[in-house]
PDB file of C-alpha atoms in Angstrom:
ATOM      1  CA  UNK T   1      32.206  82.169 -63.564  1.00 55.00           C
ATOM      2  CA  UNK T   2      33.211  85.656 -64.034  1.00 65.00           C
ATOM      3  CA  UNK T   3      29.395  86.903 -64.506  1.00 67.00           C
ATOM      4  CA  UNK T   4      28.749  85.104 -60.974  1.00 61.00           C
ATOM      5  CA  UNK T   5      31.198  87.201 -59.869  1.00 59.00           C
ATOM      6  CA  UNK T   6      30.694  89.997 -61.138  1.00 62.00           C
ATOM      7  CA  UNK T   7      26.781  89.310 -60.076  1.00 61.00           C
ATOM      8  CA  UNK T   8      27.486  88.088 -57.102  1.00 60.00           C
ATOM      9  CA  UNK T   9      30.983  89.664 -56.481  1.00 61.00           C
ATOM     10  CA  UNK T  10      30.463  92.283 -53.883  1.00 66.00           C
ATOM     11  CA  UNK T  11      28.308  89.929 -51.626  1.00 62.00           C
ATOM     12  CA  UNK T  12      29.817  89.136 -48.346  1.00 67.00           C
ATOM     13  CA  UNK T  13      29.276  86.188 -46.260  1.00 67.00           C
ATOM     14  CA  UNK T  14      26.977  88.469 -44.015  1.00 75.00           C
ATOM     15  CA  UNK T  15      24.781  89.127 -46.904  1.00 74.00           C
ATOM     16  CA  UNK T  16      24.570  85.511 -47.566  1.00 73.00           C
ATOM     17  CA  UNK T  17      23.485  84.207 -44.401  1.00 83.00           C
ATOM     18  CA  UNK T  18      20.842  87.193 -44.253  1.00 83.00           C
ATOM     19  CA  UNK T  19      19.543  86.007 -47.380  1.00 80.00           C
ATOM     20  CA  UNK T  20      19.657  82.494 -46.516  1.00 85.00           C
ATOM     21  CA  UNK T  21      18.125  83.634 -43.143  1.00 90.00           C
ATOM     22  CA  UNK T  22      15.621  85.731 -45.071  1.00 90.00           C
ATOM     23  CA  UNK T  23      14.469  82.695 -47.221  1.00 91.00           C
ATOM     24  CA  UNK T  24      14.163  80.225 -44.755  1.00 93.00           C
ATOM     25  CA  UNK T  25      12.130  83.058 -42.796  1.00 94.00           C
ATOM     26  CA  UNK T  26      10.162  83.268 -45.935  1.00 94.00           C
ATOM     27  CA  UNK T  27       9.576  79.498 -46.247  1.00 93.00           C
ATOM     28  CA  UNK T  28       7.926  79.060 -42.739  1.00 95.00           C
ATOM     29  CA  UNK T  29       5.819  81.893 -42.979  1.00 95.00           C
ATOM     30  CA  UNK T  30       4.721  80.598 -46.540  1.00 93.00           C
ATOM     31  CA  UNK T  31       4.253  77.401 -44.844  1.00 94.00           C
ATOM     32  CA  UNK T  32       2.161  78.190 -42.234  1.00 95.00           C
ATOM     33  CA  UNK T  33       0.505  80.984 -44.159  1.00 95.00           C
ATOM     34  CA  UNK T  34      -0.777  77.694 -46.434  1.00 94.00           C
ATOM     35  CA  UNK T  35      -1.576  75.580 -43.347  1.00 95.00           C
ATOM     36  CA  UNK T  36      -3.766  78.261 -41.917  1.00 94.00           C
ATOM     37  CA  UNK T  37      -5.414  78.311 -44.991  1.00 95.00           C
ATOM     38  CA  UNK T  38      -6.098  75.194 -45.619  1.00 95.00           C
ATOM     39  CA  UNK T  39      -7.294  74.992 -42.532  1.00 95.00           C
ATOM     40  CA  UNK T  40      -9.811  77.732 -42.853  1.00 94.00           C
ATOM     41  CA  UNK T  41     -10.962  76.542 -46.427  1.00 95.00           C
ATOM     42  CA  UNK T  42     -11.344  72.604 -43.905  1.00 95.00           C
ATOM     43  CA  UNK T  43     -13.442  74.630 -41.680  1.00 95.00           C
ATOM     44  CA  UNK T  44     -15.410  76.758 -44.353  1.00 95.00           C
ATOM     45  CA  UNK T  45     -16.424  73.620 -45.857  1.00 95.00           C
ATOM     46  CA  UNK T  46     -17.779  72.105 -42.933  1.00 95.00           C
ATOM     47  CA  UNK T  47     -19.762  74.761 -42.170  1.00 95.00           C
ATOM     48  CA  UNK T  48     -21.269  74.767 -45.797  1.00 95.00           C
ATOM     49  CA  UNK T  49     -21.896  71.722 -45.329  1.00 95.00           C
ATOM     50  CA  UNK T  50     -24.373  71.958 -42.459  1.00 94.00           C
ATOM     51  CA  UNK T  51     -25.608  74.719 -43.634  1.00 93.00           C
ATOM     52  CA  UNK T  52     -26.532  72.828 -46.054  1.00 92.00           C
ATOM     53  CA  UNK T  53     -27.854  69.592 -44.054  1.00 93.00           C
ATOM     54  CA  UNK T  54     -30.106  72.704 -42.100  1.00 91.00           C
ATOM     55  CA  UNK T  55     -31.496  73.764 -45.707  1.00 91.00           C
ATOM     56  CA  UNK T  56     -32.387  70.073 -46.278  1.00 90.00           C
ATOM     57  CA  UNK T  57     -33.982  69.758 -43.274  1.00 89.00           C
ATOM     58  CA  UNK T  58     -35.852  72.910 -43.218  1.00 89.00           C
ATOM     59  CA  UNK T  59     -36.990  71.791 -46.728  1.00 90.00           C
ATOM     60  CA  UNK T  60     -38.424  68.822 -44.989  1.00 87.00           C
ATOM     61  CA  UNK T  61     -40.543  70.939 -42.229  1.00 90.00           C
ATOM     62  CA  UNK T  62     -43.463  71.099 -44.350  1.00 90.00           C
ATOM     63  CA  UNK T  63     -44.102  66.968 -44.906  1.00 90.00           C
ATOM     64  CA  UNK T  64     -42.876  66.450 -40.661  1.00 87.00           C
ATOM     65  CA  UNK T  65     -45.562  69.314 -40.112  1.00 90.00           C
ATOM     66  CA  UNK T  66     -48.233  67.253 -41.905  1.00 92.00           C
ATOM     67  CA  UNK T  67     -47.269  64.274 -40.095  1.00 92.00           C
ATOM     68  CA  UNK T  68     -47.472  65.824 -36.509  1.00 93.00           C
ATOM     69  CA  UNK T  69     -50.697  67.031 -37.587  1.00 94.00           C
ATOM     70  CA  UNK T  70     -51.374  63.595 -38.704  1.00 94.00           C
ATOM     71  CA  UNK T  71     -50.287  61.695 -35.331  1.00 95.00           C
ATOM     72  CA  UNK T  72     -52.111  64.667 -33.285  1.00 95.00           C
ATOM     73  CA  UNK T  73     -55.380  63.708 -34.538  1.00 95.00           C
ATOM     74  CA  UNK T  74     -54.539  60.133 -34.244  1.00 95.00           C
ATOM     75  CA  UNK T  75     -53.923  61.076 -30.612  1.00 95.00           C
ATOM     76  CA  UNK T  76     -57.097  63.233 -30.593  1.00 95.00           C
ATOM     77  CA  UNK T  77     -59.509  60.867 -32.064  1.00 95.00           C
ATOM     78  CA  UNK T  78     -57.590  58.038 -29.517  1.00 95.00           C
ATOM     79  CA  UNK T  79     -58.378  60.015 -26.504  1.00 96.00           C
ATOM     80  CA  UNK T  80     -62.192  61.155 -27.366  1.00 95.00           C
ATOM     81  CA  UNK T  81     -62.612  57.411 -27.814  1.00 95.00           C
ATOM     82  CA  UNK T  82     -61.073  56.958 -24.114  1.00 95.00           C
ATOM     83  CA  UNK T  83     -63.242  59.716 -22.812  1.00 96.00           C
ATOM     84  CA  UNK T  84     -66.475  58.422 -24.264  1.00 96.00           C
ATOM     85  CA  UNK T  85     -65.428  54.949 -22.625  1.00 96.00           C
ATOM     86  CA  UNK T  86     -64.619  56.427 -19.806  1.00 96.00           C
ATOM     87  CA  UNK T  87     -67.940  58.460 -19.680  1.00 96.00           C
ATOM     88  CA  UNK T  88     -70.056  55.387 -20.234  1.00 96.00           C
ATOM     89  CA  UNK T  89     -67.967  53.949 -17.422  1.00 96.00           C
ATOM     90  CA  UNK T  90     -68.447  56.412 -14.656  1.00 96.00           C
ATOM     91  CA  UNK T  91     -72.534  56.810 -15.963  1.00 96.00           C
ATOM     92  CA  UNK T  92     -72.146  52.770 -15.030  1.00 96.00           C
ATOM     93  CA  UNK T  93     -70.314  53.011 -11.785  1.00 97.00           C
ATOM     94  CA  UNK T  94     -72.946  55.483 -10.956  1.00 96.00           C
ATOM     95  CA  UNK T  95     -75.876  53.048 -11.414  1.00 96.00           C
ATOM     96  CA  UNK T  96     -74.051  50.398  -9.996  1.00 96.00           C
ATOM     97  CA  UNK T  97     -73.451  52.679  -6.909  1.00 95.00           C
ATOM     98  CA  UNK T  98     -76.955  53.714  -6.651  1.00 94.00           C
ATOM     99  CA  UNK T  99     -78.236  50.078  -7.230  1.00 95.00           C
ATOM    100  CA  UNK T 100     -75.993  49.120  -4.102  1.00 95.00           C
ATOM    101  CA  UNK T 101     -76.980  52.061  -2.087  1.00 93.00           C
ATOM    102  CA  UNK T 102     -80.774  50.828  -2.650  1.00 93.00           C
ATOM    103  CA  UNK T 103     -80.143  47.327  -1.899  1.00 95.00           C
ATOM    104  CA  UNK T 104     -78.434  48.481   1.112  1.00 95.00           C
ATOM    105  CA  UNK T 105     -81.021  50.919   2.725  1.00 93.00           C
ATOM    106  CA  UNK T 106     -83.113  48.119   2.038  1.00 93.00           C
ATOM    107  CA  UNK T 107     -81.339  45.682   3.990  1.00 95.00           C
ATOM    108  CA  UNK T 108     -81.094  48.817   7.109  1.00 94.00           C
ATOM    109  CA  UNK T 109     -84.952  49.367   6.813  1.00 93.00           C
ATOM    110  CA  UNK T 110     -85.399  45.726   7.165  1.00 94.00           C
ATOM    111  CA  UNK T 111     -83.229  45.709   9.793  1.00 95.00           C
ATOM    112  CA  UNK T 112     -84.694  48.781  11.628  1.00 95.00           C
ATOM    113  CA  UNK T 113     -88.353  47.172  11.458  1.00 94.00           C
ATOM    114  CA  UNK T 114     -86.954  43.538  12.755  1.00 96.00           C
ATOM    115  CA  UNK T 115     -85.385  46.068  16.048  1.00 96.00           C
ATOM    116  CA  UNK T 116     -89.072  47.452  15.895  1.00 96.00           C
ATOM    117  CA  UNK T 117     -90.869  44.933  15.963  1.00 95.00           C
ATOM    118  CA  UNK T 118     -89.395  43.439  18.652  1.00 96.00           C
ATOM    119  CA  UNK T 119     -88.256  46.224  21.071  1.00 96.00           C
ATOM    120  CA  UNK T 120     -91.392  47.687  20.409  1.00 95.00           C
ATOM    121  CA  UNK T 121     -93.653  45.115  21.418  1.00 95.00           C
ATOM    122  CA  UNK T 122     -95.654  44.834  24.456  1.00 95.00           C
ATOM    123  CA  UNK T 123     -95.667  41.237  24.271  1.00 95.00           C
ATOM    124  CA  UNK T 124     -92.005  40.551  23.583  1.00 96.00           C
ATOM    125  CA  UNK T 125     -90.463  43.473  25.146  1.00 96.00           C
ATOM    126  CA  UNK T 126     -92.947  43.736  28.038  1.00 96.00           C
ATOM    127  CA  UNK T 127     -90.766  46.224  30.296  1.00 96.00           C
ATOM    128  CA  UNK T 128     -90.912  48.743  26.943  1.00 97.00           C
ATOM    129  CA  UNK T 129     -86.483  49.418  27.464  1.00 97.00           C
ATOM    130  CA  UNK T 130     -83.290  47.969  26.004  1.00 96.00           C
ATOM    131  CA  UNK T 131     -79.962  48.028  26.829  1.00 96.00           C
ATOM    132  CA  UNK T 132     -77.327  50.543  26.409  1.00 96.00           C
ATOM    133  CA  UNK T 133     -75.488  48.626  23.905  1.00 96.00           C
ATOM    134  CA  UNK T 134     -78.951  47.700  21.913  1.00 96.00           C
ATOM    135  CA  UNK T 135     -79.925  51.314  21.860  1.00 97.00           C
ATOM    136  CA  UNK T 136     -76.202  52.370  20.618  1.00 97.00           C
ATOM    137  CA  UNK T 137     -76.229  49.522  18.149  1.00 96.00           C
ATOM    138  CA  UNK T 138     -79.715  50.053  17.228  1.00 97.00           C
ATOM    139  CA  UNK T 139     -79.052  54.180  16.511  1.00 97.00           C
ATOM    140  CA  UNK T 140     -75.707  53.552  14.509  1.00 97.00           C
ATOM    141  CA  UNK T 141     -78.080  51.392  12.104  1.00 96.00           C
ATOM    142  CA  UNK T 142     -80.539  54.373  12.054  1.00 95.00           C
ATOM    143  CA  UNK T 143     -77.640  57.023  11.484  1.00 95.00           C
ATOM    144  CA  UNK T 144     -76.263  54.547   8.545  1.00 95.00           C
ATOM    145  CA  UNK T 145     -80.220  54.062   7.264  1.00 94.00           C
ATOM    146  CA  UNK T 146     -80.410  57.741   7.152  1.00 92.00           C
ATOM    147  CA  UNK T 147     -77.179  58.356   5.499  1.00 93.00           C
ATOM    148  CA  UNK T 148     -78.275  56.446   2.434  1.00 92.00           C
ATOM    149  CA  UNK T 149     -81.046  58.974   1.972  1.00 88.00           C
ATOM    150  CA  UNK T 150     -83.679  56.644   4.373  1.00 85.00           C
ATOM    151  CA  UNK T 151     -86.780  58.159   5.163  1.00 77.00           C
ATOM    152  CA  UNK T 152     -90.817  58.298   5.501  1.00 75.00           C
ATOM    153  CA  UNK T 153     -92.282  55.442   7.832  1.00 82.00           C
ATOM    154  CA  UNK T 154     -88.705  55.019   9.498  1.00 88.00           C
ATOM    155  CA  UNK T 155     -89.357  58.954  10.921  1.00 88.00           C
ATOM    156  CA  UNK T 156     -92.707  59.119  11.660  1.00 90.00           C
ATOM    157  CA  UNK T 157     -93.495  55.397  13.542  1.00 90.00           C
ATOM    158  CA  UNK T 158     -89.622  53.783  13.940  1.00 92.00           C
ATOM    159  CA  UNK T 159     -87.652  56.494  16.059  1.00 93.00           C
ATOM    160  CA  UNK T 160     -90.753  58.085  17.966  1.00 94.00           C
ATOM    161  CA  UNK T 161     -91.371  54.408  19.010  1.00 95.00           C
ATOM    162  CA  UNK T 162     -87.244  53.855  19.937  1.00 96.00           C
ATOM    163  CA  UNK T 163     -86.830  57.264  21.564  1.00 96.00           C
ATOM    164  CA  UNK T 164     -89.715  55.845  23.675  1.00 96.00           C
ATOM    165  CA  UNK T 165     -87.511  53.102  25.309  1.00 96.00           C
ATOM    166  CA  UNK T 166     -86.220  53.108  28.564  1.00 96.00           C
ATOM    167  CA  UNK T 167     -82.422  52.778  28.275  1.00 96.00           C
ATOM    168  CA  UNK T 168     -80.819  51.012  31.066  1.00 96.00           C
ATOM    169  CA  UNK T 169     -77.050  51.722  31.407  1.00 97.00           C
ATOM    170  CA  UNK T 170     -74.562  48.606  31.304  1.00 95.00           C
ATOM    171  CA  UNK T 171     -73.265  48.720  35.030  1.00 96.00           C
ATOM    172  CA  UNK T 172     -76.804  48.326  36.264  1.00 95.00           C
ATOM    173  CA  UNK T 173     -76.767  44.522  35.655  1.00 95.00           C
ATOM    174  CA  UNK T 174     -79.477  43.480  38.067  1.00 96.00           C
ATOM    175  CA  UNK T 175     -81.841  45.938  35.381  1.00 95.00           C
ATOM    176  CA  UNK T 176     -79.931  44.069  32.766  1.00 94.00           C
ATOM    177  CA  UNK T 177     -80.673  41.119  33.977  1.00 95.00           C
ATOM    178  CA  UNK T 178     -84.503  41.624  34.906  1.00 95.00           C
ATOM    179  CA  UNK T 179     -85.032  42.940  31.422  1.00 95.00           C
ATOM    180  CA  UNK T 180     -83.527  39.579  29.323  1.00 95.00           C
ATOM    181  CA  UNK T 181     -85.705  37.591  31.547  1.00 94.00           C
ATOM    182  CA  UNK T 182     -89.095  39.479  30.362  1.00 95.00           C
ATOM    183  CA  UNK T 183     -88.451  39.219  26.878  1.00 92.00           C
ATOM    184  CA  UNK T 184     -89.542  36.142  24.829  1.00 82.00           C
TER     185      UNK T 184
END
């Protein structure tokens, strides 16, 4: 006991609590002082670690390049296919089209000859005029006939011949009327 003493002998309470003070002091700061860095070493090691999962992916670039270029020309080769197809399509729709338009100036011409025929016959249209309405109907058919590329004996005989006609207006109906009774 006497070397405590004489060790410890001229400490005062004072100095004890500062000491005491001072340790405790010391043991926080050592505690967080560790906690920070464990924390920091946590942190450092996640980062590593993606850093890591980046270097494994970047390693893998190379085989997901080959198989982009892979699906692209998948994709490339699919949509020349589509195109052809679709090329053989249209060059279809286009004969169709001009298969129908045939049939169909056809159909006007015939149409546009029956009209002749008739309105320009002596015998069955003796008074040589039509109605307003026959006339209109008669040069819409002619406009349509013309519009599908119509031409050659419907220019030269059909429309001299119809321009020909006397057109009698729909509000003179005694004309109207004289004019159904001369045709057969």
């Amino acid at each position: 006991m006497d070397a405590v003493i004489e060790a410890f002998g001229e400490l005062t309470v004072a100095t004890v609590i500062i000491f005491a003070v001072a340790a405790v002091t010391l043991w926080r700061i050592y505690r967080k002082a560790k906690k920070y860095v464990i924390e920091q070493y946590k942190k450092e090691e996640e980062r590593n670690e993606k850093i890591q999962e980046c270097l494994d992916q970047i390693k893998l670039y190379p085989k997901w390049r080959q198989q982009s270029i892979a699906i692209q020309k998948e994709f490339t080769e699919a949509i020349n296919g589509l195109k052809e197809v679709q090329e053989k399509n249209i060059e279809r729709l286009e004969e169709i089209e001009a298969a129908n338009r045939k049939r169909k100036r056809n159909e006007l011409r015939e149409r546009l000859l029956q009209s002749y025929h008739y309105y320009g016959s002596k015998d069955k249209n003796p008074m040589q005029a039509w109605s307003e309405m026959e006339a209109d109907s008669f040069w819409k058919v002619f406009k349509d006939y013309e519009d599908l590329d119509g031409d050659g004996y419907a220019h030269s005989e059909i429309q001299p011949t119809m321009n020909n006609l006397e057109k009698i207006p729909m509000h003179e109906m005694e004309k109207i009327r004289e004019l159904m009774q001369s045709r057969r």
